[in-house]
Coordinates of C-alpha atoms in Angstrom, one line a residue:
X1 CA 5.2 -6.9 -19.7
X2 CA 4.7 -10.4 -18.5
X3 CA 6.4 -12.1 -15.5
X4 CA 7.8 -15.5 -16.1
X5 CA 5.2 -17.9 -14.7
X6 CA 6.4 -20.9 -12.7
X7 CA 4.4 -24.1 -12.3
X8 CA 2.1 -23.9 -9.4
X9 CA 3.6 -25.2 -6.2
X10 CA 1.4 -26.0 -3.2
X11 CA 2.2 -23.5 -0.5
X12 CA 0.0 -23.2 2.6
X13 CA -1.3 -19.8 3.6
X14 CA 0.8 -18.3 6.4
X15 CA -0.4 -18.8 9.9
X16 CA -2.5 -16.2 11.7
X17 CA -1.3 -14.8 15.0
X18 CA -2.7 -12.6 17.6
X19 CA -2.4 -9.0 16.5
X20 CA 0.7 -7.2 17.9
X21 CA -1.7 -4.2 18.4
X22 CA -4.0 -6.3 20.5
X23 CA -4.5 -4.7 23.9
X24 CA -3.7 -7.2 26.7
X25 CA -7.0 -8.3 28.2
X26 CA -5.9 -7.4 31.7
X27 CA -5.8 -3.7 30.8
X28 CA -9.1 -3.4 29.0
X29 CA -11.1 -2.9 32.1
X30 CA -8.8 -0.1 33.1
X31 CA -9.1 1.7 29.9
X32 CA -12.9 1.7 29.8
X33 CA -15.1 4.6 30.8
X34 CA -16.0 4.9 34.5
X35 CA -19.7 4.3 35.3
X36 CA -21.6 6.8 37.3
X37 CA -23.4 4.9 40.1
X38 CA -27.1 5.0 40.3
X39 CA -27.3 3.5 43.8
X40 CA -25.3 4.0 46.9
X41 CA -21.7 2.9 46.3
X42 CA -20.3 0.2 48.5
X43 CA -17.3 1.5 50.3
X44 CA -14.0 -0.2 49.6
X45 CA -12.9 -2.3 52.7
X46 CA -10.3 -0.4 54.7
X47 CA -7.7 -3.0 54.3
X48 CA -8.1 -3.1 50.5
X49 CA -8.1 0.7 50.3
X50 CA -4.9 0.9 52.3
X51 CA -3.3 -1.8 50.1
X52 CA -4.1 0.1 47.0
X53 CA -2.7 3.4 48.4
X54 CA 0.5 1.6 49.4
X55 CA 0.7 0.2 45.8
X56 CA 0.3 3.6 44.3
X57 CA 2.9 5.2 46.7
X58 CA 5.4 2.4 45.9
X59 CA 4.8 2.9 42.1
X60 CA 5.2 6.7 42.4
X61 CA 8.5 6.3 44.4
X62 CA 9.9 4.2 41.5
X63 CA 9.2 6.8 38.8
X64 CA 11.9 9.0 37.4
X65 CA 11.8 12.7 38.1
X66 CA 10.5 13.9 34.7
X67 CA 10.6 17.5 35.9
X68 CA 14.4 17.3 35.4
X69 CA 15.3 17.9 31.8
X70 CA 18.5 15.9 32.1
X71 CA 16.5 12.9 33.3
X72 CA 14.2 13.2 30.2
X73 CA 17.2 13.3 27.9
X74 CA 18.9 10.3 29.6
X75 CA 15.7 8.2 29.2
X76 CA 15.3 9.3 25.6
X77 CA 18.8 8.3 24.8
X78 CA 18.4 4.9 26.4
X79 CA 15.2 4.3 24.4
X80 CA 17.0 5.4 21.2
X81 CA 14.1 7.9 20.6
X82 CA 15.9 9.9 18.0
X83 CA 13.6 12.4 16.3
X84 CA 11.1 12.5 19.1
X85 CA 10.5 15.7 21.0
X86 CA 10.6 16.0 24.8
X87 CA 6.9 16.9 24.7
X88 CA 6.0 13.7 22.7
X89 CA 8.2 11.7 25.1
X90 CA 6.4 13.1 28.2
X91 CA 3.0 12.5 26.6
X92 CA 3.9 8.8 26.0
X93 CA 5.4 8.5 29.4
X94 CA 2.3 10.0 31.0
X95 CA 0.1 7.5 29.2
X96 CA 2.2 4.7 30.4
X97 CA 2.2 6.0 34.0
X98 CA -1.6 6.3 33.9
X99 CA -1.9 2.7 32.7
X100 CA 0.5 1.6 35.4
X101 CA -1.4 3.3 38.2
X102 CA -4.6 1.8 37.0
X103 CA -3.2 -1.6 36.9
X104 CA -1.6 -1.2 40.3
X105 CA -4.9 -0.1 41.7
X106 CA -6.5 -3.4 40.6
X107 CA -3.6 -5.5 41.6
X108 CA -2.8 -6.3 38.0
X109 CA 0.6 -6.3 36.2
X110 CA 1.4 -3.3 34.1
X111 CA 1.3 -3.9 30.3
X112 CA 2.1 -2.0 27.2
X113 CA -1.0 -0.6 25.4
X114 CA -1.1 -0.2 21.6
X115 CA -3.6 1.7 19.5
X116 CA -6.4 -0.2 17.8
X117 CA -8.3 2.6 16.3
X118 CA -8.1 1.2 12.8
X119 CA -6.8 4.4 11.3
X120 CA -4.2 4.4 8.5
X121 CA -2.2 7.3 7.0
X122 CA -0.5 8.0 3.7
X123 CA 2.6 10.2 4.1
X124 CA 3.9 11.3 0.8
X125 CA 6.9 13.4 -0.1
X126 CA 4.9 15.2 -2.8
X127 CA 1.3 15.5 -3.7
X128 CA 2.0 17.7 -6.7
X129 CA 1.5 15.1 -9.4
X130 CA -1.4 13.0 -10.6
X131 CA 0.0 9.7 -9.6
X132 CA 0.1 10.6 -5.9
X133 CA -3.3 12.3 -5.9
X134 CA -4.8 9.2 -7.5
X135 CA -3.0 7.0 -5.0
X136 CA -4.4 9.1 -2.2
X137 CA -7.9 9.1 -3.5
X138 CA -7.9 5.3 -4.1
X139 CA -6.3 4.5 -0.7
X140 CA -9.1 6.5 1.0
X141 CA -11.8 4.6 -1.0
X142 CA -10.1 1.2 -0.3
X143 CA -9.9 2.1 3.4
X144 CA -13.6 3.0 3.5
X145 CA -14.4 -0.3 1.9
X146 CA -12.5 -2.1 4.6
X147 CA -14.1 -0.1 7.4
X148 CA -11.0 1.8 8.5
X149 CA -10.2 5.5 8.9
X150 CA -7.7 7.2 6.6
X151 CA -5.8 10.5 6.4
X152 CA -3.0 11.8 4.2
X153 CA -0.2 14.4 4.5
X154 CA 2.1 16.0 2.0
X155 CA 5.6 17.0 3.2
X156 CA 6.4 18.9 0.0
X157 CA 9.8 17.3 -0.6
X158 CA 10.9 18.1 3.0
X159 CA 12.3 15.0 4.8
X160 CA 12.3 16.6 8.2
X161 CA 8.7 17.7 7.8
X162 CA 7.7 14.2 6.8
X163 CA 9.4 12.8 9.9
X164 CA 7.5 15.3 12.1
X165 CA 4.3 14.3 10.4
X166 CA 4.9 10.7 11.2
X167 CA 5.5 11.6 14.9
X168 CA 2.2 13.4 14.9
X169 CA 0.5 10.3 13.5
X170 CA 2.2 8.2 16.2
X171 CA 0.9 10.6 18.9
X172 CA -2.6 10.4 17.3
X173 CA -2.6 6.6 17.7
X174 CA -2.5 5.6 14.0
X175 CA -2.3 1.8 13.4
X176 CA -0.5 1.8 10.1
X177 CA 1.3 4.2 7.7
X178 CA 2.1 4.1 4.0
X179 CA 5.2 6.1 3.0
X180 CA 6.2 7.6 -0.3
X181 CA 9.4 9.2 1.1
X182 CA 10.8 12.6 0.5
X183 CA 14.2 11.1 1.4
X184 CA 14.7 7.4 1.2
X185 CA 17.5 7.4 3.7
X186 CA 14.9 8.2 6.4
X187 CA 13.4 4.7 6.3
X188 CA 15.8 3.3 8.9
X189 CA 14.8 5.8 11.6
X190 CA 11.1 5.6 10.6
X191 CA 11.2 1.8 10.9
X192 CA 12.8 2.1 14.4
X193 CA 10.1 4.6 15.6
X194 CA 7.4 2.4 14.2
X195 CA 8.7 -0.7 16.0
X196 CA 9.0 1.2 19.3
X197 CA 5.3 2.3 19.0
X198 CA 4.0 -1.0 17.5
X199 CA 2.8 0.7 14.3
X200 CA 2.9 -1.1 11.0
X201 CA 4.5 0.7 8.1
X202 CA 4.8 0.0 4.3
X203 CA 7.0 1.9 1.9
X204 CA 6.8 2.5 -1.9
X205 CA 9.3 4.0 -4.3
X206 CA 12.3 5.6 -2.6
X207 CA 14.3 3.8 0.1
X208 CA 17.8 3.4 1.5
X209 CA 19.6 1.1 -0.9
X210 CA 20.3 -2.3 0.5
X211 CA 18.1 -1.6 3.6
X212 CA 15.1 -4.0 3.7
X213 CA 12.3 -4.8 6.0
X214 CA 14.4 -7.7 7.2
X215 CA 16.9 -5.2 8.6
X216 CA 14.1 -3.7 10.8
X217 CA 11.5 -6.0 12.3
X218 CA 8.0 -7.3 11.6
X219 CA 6.4 -3.8 11.9
X220 CA 8.1 -2.9 8.6
X221 CA 5.7 -5.1 6.8
X222 CA 6.2 -4.2 3.1
X223 CA 8.5 -2.6 0.6
X224 CA 7.0 -2.8 -2.8
X225 CA 7.5 -1.2 -6.2
X226 CA 6.7 -2.0 -9.8
X227 CA 9.6 -3.7 -11.6
X228 CA 11.2 -0.5 -12.8
X229 CA 14.3 -1.5 -14.6
X230 CA 12.5 -3.6 -17.2
X231 CA 9.6 -1.2 -17.4
X232 CA 11.8 1.8 -18.3
X233 CA 13.8 -0.2 -20.7
X234 CA 10.7 -1.3 -22.6
X235 CA 9.2 2.2 -22.9
X236 CA 12.5 3.6 -23.9
X237 CA 12.8 1.0 -26.6
X238 CA 9.5 2.1 -28.0
X239 CA 10.9 5.7 -28.2
X240 CA 14.2 4.7 -29.8
X241 CA 12.5 2.5 -32.3
X242 CA 10.2 5.3 -33.3
X243 CA 13.1 7.8 -33.5
X244 CA 15.1 5.4 -35.7
X245 CA 12.1 4.7 -38.0
X246 CA 11.1 8.3 -38.4
X247 CA 14.4 10.2 -38.2
X248 CA 17.0 7.5 -38.8
X249 CA 18.2 8.0 -35.3
X250 CA 19.4 11.2 -33.4
X251 CA 19.8 13.0 -30.1
X252 CA 17.7 12.0 -27.1
X253 CA 17.4 13.9 -23.8
X254 CA 16.3 12.6 -20.5
X255 CA 14.1 14.4 -17.9
X256 CA 14.4 12.3 -14.7
X257 CA 12.8 12.4 -11.3
X258 CA 14.6 13.5 -8.2
X259 CA 18.4 13.3 -8.4
X260 CA 19.9 10.3 -6.6
X261 CA 16.6 8.7 -5.5
X262 CA 16.3 4.9 -5.8
X263 CA 13.5 5.2 -8.3
X264 CA 15.5 7.5 -10.5
X265 CA 18.5 5.2 -10.4
X266 CA 16.4 2.2 -11.3
X267 CA 14.7 4.0 -14.2
X268 CA 18.1 5.3 -15.4
X269 CA 19.4 1.8 -15.5
X270 CA 16.5 0.6 -17.7
X271 CA 16.7 3.6 -19.9
X272 CA 20.4 3.3 -20.5
X273 CA 20.1 -0.4 -21.3
X274 CA 17.7 0.3 -24.1
X275 CA 20.3 2.2 -26.2
X276 CA 22.3 -1.0 -26.8
X277 CA 19.7 -2.1 -29.4
X278 CA 19.6 1.3 -31.2
X279 CA 23.1 2.4 -32.1
X280 CA 21.9 5.3 -34.2
X281 CA 20.5 7.0 -31.1
X282 CA 22.3 8.6 -28.3
X283 CA 21.5 10.1 -24.9
X284 CA 23.1 13.5 -25.0
X285 CA 21.9 15.2 -21.8
X286 CA 19.5 15.0 -18.8
X287 CA 18.1 17.1 -16.0
X288 CA 15.8 16.3 -13.1
X289 CA 12.1 17.1 -13.5
X290 CA 11.2 16.5 -9.8
X291 CA 8.1 14.4 -10.6
X292 CA 6.0 17.5 -11.6
X293 CA 5.1 19.5 -14.7
X294 CA 6.4 22.9 -13.7
X295 CA 10.0 21.7 -12.9
X296 CA 9.9 19.4 -15.9
X297 CA 9.0 22.3 -18.2
X298 CA 11.9 24.4 -16.9
X299 CA 14.3 21.4 -17.2
X300 CA 13.2 20.7 -20.7
X301 CA 13.5 24.3 -21.8
X302 CA 17.1 24.3 -20.5
X303 CA 17.9 21.0 -22.3
X304 CA 16.4 22.2 -25.6
X305 CA 18.5 25.3 -25.4
X306 CA 21.7 23.3 -24.8
X307 CA 20.8 20.6 -27.4
X308 CA 19.1 22.1 -30.5
X309 CA 18.9 18.8 -32.5
X310 CA 16.8 16.8 -30.1
X311 CA 14.4 14.3 -31.7
X312 CA 13.3 12.4 -28.6
X313 CA 12.6 12.9 -24.9
X314 CA 12.5 10.0 -22.4
X315 CA 10.9 11.0 -19.1
X316 CA 10.4 9.2 -15.8
X317 CA 6.8 10.2 -15.1
X318 CA 3.7 11.2 -17.0
X319 CA 3.6 14.6 -15.3
X320 CA 7.2 15.1 -16.3
X321 CA 6.3 14.2 -19.8
X322 CA 3.4 16.7 -19.8
X323 CA 5.9 19.4 -18.7
X324 CA 8.2 18.4 -21.5
X325 CA 5.3 18.6 -24.0
X326 CA 4.5 22.1 -22.8
X327 CA 8.2 23.1 -23.3
X328 CA 8.1 21.8 -26.9
X329 CA 4.9 23.7 -27.6
X330 CA 6.5 26.9 -26.2
X331 CA 9.5 26.3 -28.4
X332 CA 7.4 26.0 -31.5
X333 CA 8.0 22.2 -31.8
X334 CA 5.3 19.7 -32.4
X335 CA 5.2 16.9 -29.8
X336 CA 4.6 13.6 -31.6
X337 CA 5.8 15.0 -34.9
X338 CA 9.1 17.0 -34.5
X339 CA 10.0 15.4 -31.2
X340 CA 8.8 12.1 -29.8
X341 CA 8.1 11.8 -26.1
X342 CA 7.5 8.9 -23.7
X343 CA 6.3 8.8 -20.1
X344 CA 5.9 6.0 -17.6
X345 CA 3.0 6.3 -15.2
X346 CA -0.3 5.7 -17.1
X347 CA -2.0 8.7 -15.4
X348 CA -5.3 10.1 -16.7
X349 CA -3.7 13.1 -18.5
X350 CA -0.8 11.0 -19.7
X351 CA -3.0 8.4 -21.2
X352 CA -5.0 11.0 -23.0
X353 CA -1.8 12.5 -24.4
X354 CA -1.0 9.1 -25.8
X355 CA -4.4 8.8 -27.4
X356 CA -4.0 12.3 -28.9
X357 CA -0.6 11.4 -30.3
X358 CA 1.4 13.9 -28.3
X359 CA 3.1 11.0 -26.3
X360 CA 4.3 8.0 -28.2
X361 CA 3.9 5.6 -25.2
X362 CA 3.7 5.3 -21.4
X363 CA 3.7 2.5 -18.9
X364 CA 0.4 1.5 -17.4
X365 CA 1.4 1.7 -13.7
X366 CA -1.9 2.3 -12.0
X367 CA -1.6 4.2 -8.7
X368 CA -4.9 2.6 -7.8
X369 CA -3.3 -0.8 -7.9
X370 CA -0.5 0.3 -5.6
X371 CA -2.9 2.0 -3.2
X372 CA -5.1 -1.1 -3.0
X373 CA -2.0 -3.4 -2.5
X374 CA -0.6 -1.3 0.4
X375 CA -4.0 -0.5 2.1
X376 CA -5.0 -4.2 2.1
X377 CA -1.6 -5.2 3.4
X378 CA -1.9 -2.9 6.4
X379 CA -5.4 -4.1 7.0
X380 CA -4.3 -7.8 6.9
X381 CA -1.4 -7.5 9.2
X382 CA -3.4 -5.4 11.7
X383 CA -6.0 -8.2 11.7
X384 CA -3.6 -11.1 12.4
X385 CA -2.3 -12.2 9.1
X386 CA 1.4 -12.9 9.0
X387 CA 3.4 -12.5 5.7
X388 CA 6.1 -15.0 4.7
X389 CA 9.5 -13.6 4.2
X390 CA 9.0 -13.5 0.4
X391 CA 5.9 -11.4 0.8
X392 CA 7.6 -8.6 2.6
X393 CA 9.3 -7.3 -0.6
X394 CA 7.2 -7.4 -3.7
X395 CA 7.3 -6.3 -7.4
X396 CA 4.4 -5.9 -9.8
X397 CA 4.5 -5.7 -13.6
X398 CA 3.2 -2.9 -15.7
X399 CA 1.8 -2.6 -19.3
X400 CA 3.3 -0.7 -22.2
X401 CA 0.6 1.6 -23.5
X402 CA 0.5 3.0 -27.0
X403 CA -2.4 4.2 -29.2
X404 CA -3.0 0.6 -30.1
X405 CA -4.2 -0.4 -26.6
X406 CA -4.8 2.9 -24.7
X407 CA -8.6 2.9 -25.1
X408 CA -9.2 -0.1 -22.7
X409 CA -6.8 1.5 -20.1
X410 CA -8.7 4.8 -20.3
X411 CA -12.1 3.1 -19.9
X412 CA -11.0 1.2 -16.7
X413 CA -8.6 3.6 -15.0
X414 CA -9.4 7.1 -16.3
X415 CA -12.9 7.7 -17.6
X416 CA -14.4 5.1 -15.2
X417 CA -16.9 7.4 -13.4
X418 CA -17.9 5.8 -10.1
X419 CA -16.7 2.3 -11.1
X420 CA -13.7 1.4 -9.0
X421 CA -10.9 -0.3 -11.0
X422 CA -10.3 -3.1 -8.5
X423 CA -12.2 -5.2 -6.0
X424 CA -10.3 -3.9 -2.9
X425 CA -11.8 -6.4 -0.4
X426 CA -10.8 -9.3 -2.6
X427 CA -7.2 -8.3 -2.3
X428 CA -7.3 -9.0 1.4
X429 CA -6.1 -12.4 2.6
X430 CA -8.1 -11.9 5.8
X431 CA -11.4 -11.3 4.2
X432 CA -10.8 -13.8 1.3
X433 CA -8.4 -16.4 2.8
X434 CA -9.2 -18.9 0.0
X435 CA -9.9 -16.8 -3.1
X436 CA -7.9 -13.6 -2.6
X437 CA -6.7 -12.1 -5.8
X438 CA -3.8 -9.7 -6.3
X439 CA -5.5 -8.5 -9.6
X440 CA -2.1 -7.9 -11.2
X441 CA 1.2 -9.8 -11.7
X442 CA 2.7 -9.6 -8.3
X443 CA 5.8 -11.5 -7.2
X444 CA 8.7 -11.5 -4.7
X445 CA 11.2 -8.7 -5.3
X446 CA 14.8 -9.6 -6.2
X447 CA 17.2 -7.5 -4.0
X448 CA 20.0 -7.5 -6.6
X449 CA 17.6 -6.4 -9.4
X450 CA 16.2 -3.6 -7.2
X451 CA 19.5 -2.3 -5.9
X452 CA 21.8 -3.4 -8.7
X453 CA 24.4 -0.9 -9.8
X454 CA 24.5 0.7 -6.3
X455 CA 27.5 -0.2 -4.2
X456 CA 26.8 -2.3 -1.2
X457 CA 27.6 -1.0 2.3
X458 CA 30.9 -2.2 3.7
X459 CA 30.6 -5.6 5.2
X460 CA 27.1 -6.1 3.7
X461 CA 25.6 -9.5 3.9
X462 CA 22.2 -10.6 2.6
X463 CA 19.4 -10.9 5.2
X464 CA 19.3 -14.5 6.5
X465 CA 15.5 -14.6 6.1
X466 CA 15.7 -13.5 2.5
X467 CA 18.4 -16.1 1.7
X468 CA 16.5 -18.9 3.4
X469 CA 13.3 -18.0 1.5
X470 CA 15.3 -18.1 -1.8
X471 CA 17.2 -21.3 -1.0
X472 CA 14.4 -23.4 0.5
X473 CA 12.0 -22.8 -2.4
X474 CA 9.6 -20.5 -0.4
X475 CA 10.3 -17.7 -2.9
X476 CA 9.3 -19.8 -5.9
X477 CA 6.3 -21.2 -4.0
X478 CA 5.0 -17.6 -3.2
X479 CA 5.5 -16.6 -6.9
X480 CA 3.5 -19.6 -8.0
X481 CA 0.8 -19.0 -5.5
X482 CA 0.3 -15.4 -6.4
X483 CA 0.2 -16.4 -10.1
X484 CA -2.4 -19.0 -9.4
X485 CA -4.6 -16.6 -7.5
X486 CA -4.3 -13.9 -10.2
X487 CA -7.8 -14.2 -11.8
X488 CA -9.0 -10.6 -12.3
X489 CA -6.7 -9.4 -15.1
X490 CA -4.9 -6.1 -14.9
X491 CA -5.3 -5.4 -18.6
X492 CA -9.0 -6.4 -18.7
X493 CA -12.2 -4.7 -17.6
X494 CA -12.9 -3.6 -14.0
X495 CA -14.4 -6.4 -11.9
X496 CA -17.0 -3.8 -10.8
X497 CA -18.2 -3.0 -14.3
X498 CA -21.9 -3.7 -14.8
X499 CA -22.7 -6.3 -17.4

């Protein structure tokens, strides 16, 4: 799948700015370790000592009584700290008080202190499929190449648990978080908490429809997904063409992701659009496969029982496709012969199923690419780089993979040993300000294409920054700039492969 290339338009790189996580210089001396004197300490002059004591007493008198639960609740409400526990609030308040006392002791103004430990986290709603585990592994490797710490947590489809995990990372002083959400509607509250704590966040896949980074603030730095409507239409067309050629048409069933998620809705739109070209085929039924093999197997078994004449299965993930293949085998049907199956992730096992003829096609949507894109974005913004409006919502294109081109994909992304598929450092605009390379077809996301078919909230209006970027030509300039910097081809060999 190829993005339409626009002529290159000169567009300057965005300005750098001081990092929002930079600790104000006046507080650095306060936060440092105390030194044990090796000689006799000079006594503080009496007047200065009395002055410091008075400052501390004045500061203490101005503090709220945090032994009173009602006082805590009142302050939490004023700070809009929904989702935070009283214990977390008191921990943050104590840290602020300590900094304030230290500043007062030195006669300095109190200032907010943000973490600069260079640690990122990946909080996923489900680590049960290969796409997420590969994303996790690659993000860790990319973080190591950038010299930053990394951790990951799995909420197991539990939105409340994922919110609690985020609060734990906030308390641990994390600098940036990548989300694959259990519940896309949580993004509004997560973005608010991130802004309050000056933590950069980036989100992939599920989201609250029509809510964008522009509806939060600069700390919600990126929402990015592959262009799913077109991708799912293309792979479904491969299935329907195969079914029409082999069987003359027939019944198709769908095994989707998680019901009502943004990603499922996008892929459903693409899938449904494909049937217009193949009138002898029809979608007769569907059930969610919840992005994993076990649930997909059960869903496919139910669908086969209800629809005995199925000749094709369109799925929304390679793990789902593998579950469908297992169900076909259990029913005595030959995948790739009696029933054709397509997936849409390009995972290792999915790719090998294509090579073996059990899957007709999948979409090459490398989790390693997404992991690298998101990790380098967090690295860049925590090191002073400022994205333009059109860079805060991005799409990337995927490849349609069949037996004709699967070997090159497997060599680069599956059976690649210790050869990483991307040059992670070269994706960074901080480390490579002149020759950065997205290493895939990456371009600004279109809100209407992403959220199309989903009703807008009452009174909705497009974000002014988004409209301005579109109308002033910034969007086109960014698309052209990314195309011009795209040198390491997504469908070619790894840039790290030895000659």
